[in-house]
PDB file of C-alpha atoms in Angstrom:
ATOM      1  CA  MET A 198      13.743  -0.600  -2.881  1.00  0.00           C
ATOM      2  CA  LEU A 199      15.894   2.206  -4.295  1.00  0.00           C
ATOM      3  CA  ALA A 200      19.130   0.311  -3.581  1.00  0.00           C
ATOM      4  CA  LEU A 201      17.793  -2.811  -5.278  1.00  0.00           C
ATOM      5  CA  TYR A 202      16.616  -0.771  -8.254  1.00  0.00           C
ATOM      6  CA  ALA A 203      19.943   1.029  -8.596  1.00  0.00           C
ATOM      7  CA  ALA A 204      21.904  -2.216  -8.244  1.00  0.00           C
ATOM      8  CA  ASP A 205      20.167  -4.071 -11.075  1.00  0.00           C
ATOM      9  CA  PRO A 206      16.653  -3.024 -12.088  1.00  0.00           C
ATOM     10  CA  THR A 207      16.402  -5.599 -14.874  1.00  0.00           C
ATOM     11  CA  LYS A 208      17.212  -8.748 -12.907  1.00  0.00           C
ATOM     12  CA  TYR A 209      15.949  -8.313  -9.329  1.00  0.00           C
ATOM     13  CA  ARG A 210      12.597  -9.811  -8.468  1.00  0.00           C
ATOM     14  CA  MET A 211      10.905 -10.026  -5.078  1.00  0.00           C
ATOM     15  CA  GLU A 212      11.422 -13.803  -4.864  1.00  0.00           C
ATOM     16  CA  HIS A 213      15.170 -13.261  -4.342  1.00  0.00           C
ATOM     17  CA  ALA A 214      14.428 -12.069  -0.811  1.00  0.00           C
ATOM     18  CA  THR A 215      13.761 -15.001   1.503  1.00  0.00           C
ATOM     19  CA  SER A 216      11.489 -12.886   3.699  1.00  0.00           C
ATOM     20  CA  PHE A 217      10.002  -9.434   3.993  1.00  0.00           C
ATOM     21  CA  LYS A 218      12.568  -8.724   6.729  1.00  0.00           C
ATOM     22  CA  ASP A 219      15.422  -9.505   4.292  1.00  0.00           C
ATOM     23  CA  LEU A 220      13.906  -7.124   1.781  1.00  0.00           C
ATOM     24  CA  THR A 221      13.383  -4.236   4.223  1.00  0.00           C
ATOM     25  CA  HIS A 222      16.897  -4.588   5.667  1.00  0.00           C
ATOM     26  CA  SER A 223      18.389  -4.094   2.203  1.00  0.00           C
ATOM     27  CA  LEU A 224      16.587  -0.797   1.622  1.00  0.00           C
ATOM     28  CA  PRO A 225      18.529   2.447   2.153  1.00  0.00           C
ATOM     29  CA  PHE A 226      17.354   4.702   4.957  1.00  0.00           C
ATOM     30  CA  LEU A 227      15.854   8.049   3.836  1.00  0.00           C
ATOM     31  CA  GLN A 228      16.975   7.710   0.214  1.00  0.00           C
ATOM     32  CA  LEU A 229      13.667   8.560  -1.414  1.00  0.00           C
ATOM     33  CA  GLN A 230      11.567  11.457  -0.160  1.00  0.00           C
ATOM     34  CA  MET A 231       8.052  12.115  -1.347  1.00  0.00           C
ATOM     35  CA  ASP A 232       6.582  15.574  -0.823  1.00  0.00           C
ATOM     36  CA  VAL A 233       3.212  14.553  -2.209  1.00  0.00           C
ATOM     37  CA  HIS A 234       1.534  11.211  -1.625  1.00  0.00           C
ATOM     38  CA  GLY A 235       1.578   9.395  -4.951  1.00  0.00           C
ATOM     39  CA  LYS A 236      -1.156   7.297  -6.472  1.00  0.00           C
ATOM     40  CA  ILE A 237      -1.115   4.002  -8.328  1.00  0.00           C
ATOM     41  CA  THR A 238      -4.214   2.932 -10.237  1.00  0.00           C
ATOM     42  CA  MET A 239      -4.395  -0.457 -11.939  1.00  0.00           C
ATOM     43  CA  ILE A 240      -7.174  -1.616 -14.250  1.00  0.00           C
ATOM     44  CA  ASN A 241      -6.508  -4.947 -15.933  1.00  0.00           C
ATOM     45  CA  ASN A 242      -2.955  -4.608 -17.325  1.00  0.00           C
ATOM     46  CA  LYS A 243      -2.944  -0.802 -17.456  1.00  0.00           C
ATOM     47  CA  VAL A 244      -1.211   1.002 -14.593  1.00  0.00           C
ATOM     48  CA  THR A 245      -1.227   4.742 -13.983  1.00  0.00           C
ATOM     49  CA  ILE A 246       1.448   6.000 -11.591  1.00  0.00           C
ATOM     50  CA  GLU A 247       1.295   9.576 -10.316  1.00  0.00           C
ATOM     51  CA  ALA A 248       3.997  11.275  -8.251  1.00  0.00           C
ATOM     52  CA  GLY A 249       4.159  14.819  -6.938  1.00  0.00           C
ATOM     53  CA  GLU A 250       6.712  17.376  -5.848  1.00  0.00           C
ATOM     54  CA  ILE A 251       6.439  20.756  -4.085  1.00  0.00           C
ATOM     55  CA  LYS A 252       8.951  23.502  -4.816  1.00  0.00           C
ATOM     56  CA  GLN A 253       9.261  27.105  -3.632  1.00  0.00           C
ATOM     57  CA  ASN A 254       9.530  28.537  -7.144  1.00  0.00           C
ATOM     58  CA  LEU A 255       9.865  27.675 -10.806  1.00  0.00           C
ATOM     59  CA  LYS A 256      13.648  28.107 -10.686  1.00  0.00           C
ATOM     60  CA  GLN A 257      13.719  24.612  -9.159  1.00  0.00           C
ATOM     61  CA  TYR A 258      11.877  23.108 -12.132  1.00  0.00           C
ATOM     62  CA  ARG A 259      14.831  21.103 -13.463  1.00  0.00           C
ATOM     63  CA  GLU A 260      15.512  19.523 -10.045  1.00  0.00           C
ATOM     64  CA  ALA A 261      11.811  18.763  -9.535  1.00  0.00           C
ATOM     65  CA  LYS A 262      11.554  17.164 -12.988  1.00  0.00           C
ATOM     66  CA  HIS A 263      14.504  14.888 -12.178  1.00  0.00           C
ATOM     67  CA  GLN A 264      12.943  13.888  -8.834  1.00  0.00           C
ATOM     68  CA  LEU A 265       9.544  13.180 -10.408  1.00  0.00           C
ATOM     69  CA  VAL A 266      11.064  10.988 -13.112  1.00  0.00           C
ATOM     70  CA  LYS A 267      13.083   9.050 -10.523  1.00  0.00           C
ATOM     71  CA  ARG A 268      10.028   8.438  -8.318  1.00  0.00           C
ATOM     72  CA  ALA A 269       7.744   7.419 -11.157  1.00  0.00           C
ATOM     73  CA  LYS A 270      10.356   5.072 -12.663  1.00  0.00           C
ATOM     74  CA  LEU A 271      11.034   3.508  -9.262  1.00  0.00           C
ATOM     75  CA  LEU A 272       7.327   2.836  -8.691  1.00  0.00           C
ATOM     76  CA  GLN A 273       7.083   1.421 -12.221  1.00  0.00           C
ATOM     77  CA  TRP A 274       9.966  -0.931 -11.495  1.00  0.00           C
ATOM     78  CA  ALA A 275       8.355  -1.989  -8.194  1.00  0.00           C
ATOM     79  CA  MET A 276       5.060  -2.787  -9.919  1.00  0.00           C
ATOM     80  CA  ASP A 277       6.914  -4.826 -12.547  1.00  0.00           C
ATOM     81  CA  ALA A 278       8.722  -6.688  -9.760  1.00  0.00           C
ATOM     82  CA  VAL A 279       5.587  -7.733  -7.857  1.00  0.00           C
ATOM     83  CA  VAL A 280       3.130  -8.359 -10.707  1.00  0.00           C
ATOM     84  CA  ASP A 281       3.877 -11.433 -12.780  1.00  0.00           C
ATOM     85  CA  ARG A 282       2.246 -10.309 -16.032  1.00  0.00           C
ATOM     86  CA  THR A 283       3.005  -7.719 -18.689  1.00  0.00           C
ATOM     87  CA  LEU A 284       1.816  -4.242 -17.732  1.00  0.00           C
ATOM     88  CA  GLU A 285       1.285  -1.023 -19.698  1.00  0.00           C
ATOM     89  CA  PHE A 286       2.294   2.116 -17.784  1.00  0.00           C
ATOM     90  CA  VAL A 287       1.246   5.749 -17.829  1.00  0.00           C
ATOM     91  CA  LEU A 288       3.631   7.834 -15.701  1.00  0.00           C
ATOM     92  CA  ILE A 289       2.563  11.282 -14.494  1.00  0.00           C
ATOM     93  CA  GLY A 290       4.442  13.859 -12.421  1.00  0.00           C
ATOM     94  CA  HIS A 291       2.797  16.865 -10.757  1.00  0.00           C
ATOM     95  CA  LEU A 292       4.885  19.869  -9.715  1.00  0.00           C
ATOM     96  CA  PHE A 293       3.241  22.277  -7.268  1.00  0.00           C
ATOM     97  CA  VAL A 294       4.640  25.814  -6.897  1.00  0.00           C
ATOM     98  CA  PRO A 295       3.259  28.993  -5.315  1.00  0.00           C
ATOM     99  CA  ARG A 296       1.629  31.470  -7.667  1.00  0.00           C
ATOM    100  CA  GLY A 297       4.408  33.739  -8.888  1.00  0.00           C
ATOM    101  CA  LYS A 298       4.675  37.074 -10.602  1.00  0.00           C
ATOM    102  CA  PRO A 299       2.604  37.571 -13.759  1.00  0.00           C
ATOM    103  CA  ASP A 300       5.786  37.496 -15.879  1.00  0.00           C
ATOM    104  CA  ASP A 301       6.961  34.102 -14.545  1.00  0.00           C
ATOM    105  CA  ASN A 302       7.509  31.718 -17.418  1.00  0.00           C
ATOM    106  CA  ILE A 303       5.532  28.611 -16.600  1.00  0.00           C
ATOM    107  CA  PRO A 304       7.058  25.656 -18.457  1.00  0.00           C
ATOM    108  CA  ASP A 305       4.761  23.930 -20.905  1.00  0.00           C
ATOM    109  CA  ASN A 306       3.626  20.484 -19.908  1.00  0.00           C
ATOM    110  CA  GLU A 307       6.254  18.112 -21.195  1.00  0.00           C
ATOM    111  CA  ILE A 308       7.254  14.475 -21.357  1.00  0.00           C
ATOM    112  CA  ALA A 309      10.577  13.708 -19.677  1.00  0.00           C
ATOM    113  CA  ASP A 310      11.896  10.142 -19.915  1.00  0.00           C
ATOM    114  CA  ALA A 311       8.345   8.791 -20.516  1.00  0.00           C
ATOM    115  CA  VAL A 312       6.901  10.780 -17.576  1.00  0.00           C
ATOM    116  CA  SER A 313       4.307  13.465 -18.345  1.00  0.00           C
ATOM    117  CA  ILE A 314       5.132  16.519 -16.190  1.00  0.00           C
ATOM    118  CA  PHE A 315       2.396  18.992 -15.233  1.00  0.00           C
ATOM    119  CA  VAL A 316       2.985  22.291 -13.372  1.00  0.00           C
ATOM    120  CA  HIS A 317       0.305  23.543 -10.958  1.00  0.00           C
ATOM    121  CA  GLN A 318       0.453  27.005  -9.398  1.00  0.00           C
ATOM    122  CA  LEU A 319      -1.300  27.356  -6.056  1.00  0.00           C
TER     123      LEU A 319
END
């Protein structure tokens, strides 16, 4: 799915593959890792896509934000590819980090490339 998305996200649709086997053979091996099982909720034409990432500390925030945006956008593209009607999307990314020192600067929740990013300390 990632290779198809990267090749041409605006033109590719599932009907271009003649079978599921053709589609799965064109997917790159181990190109997209998901630390946290995502969730897709669809009610009528409204779709909420949630993705998650686990990092060891907040110093990896920038990398995690990039990964969350990529995952959420990929799942958005996949939903657009398989559903033949106009959809409205809400994209959410959750970053999980261990509880740090009291002086750790926790980034404010932000919106990055249409994905709302939330930081959770465990």
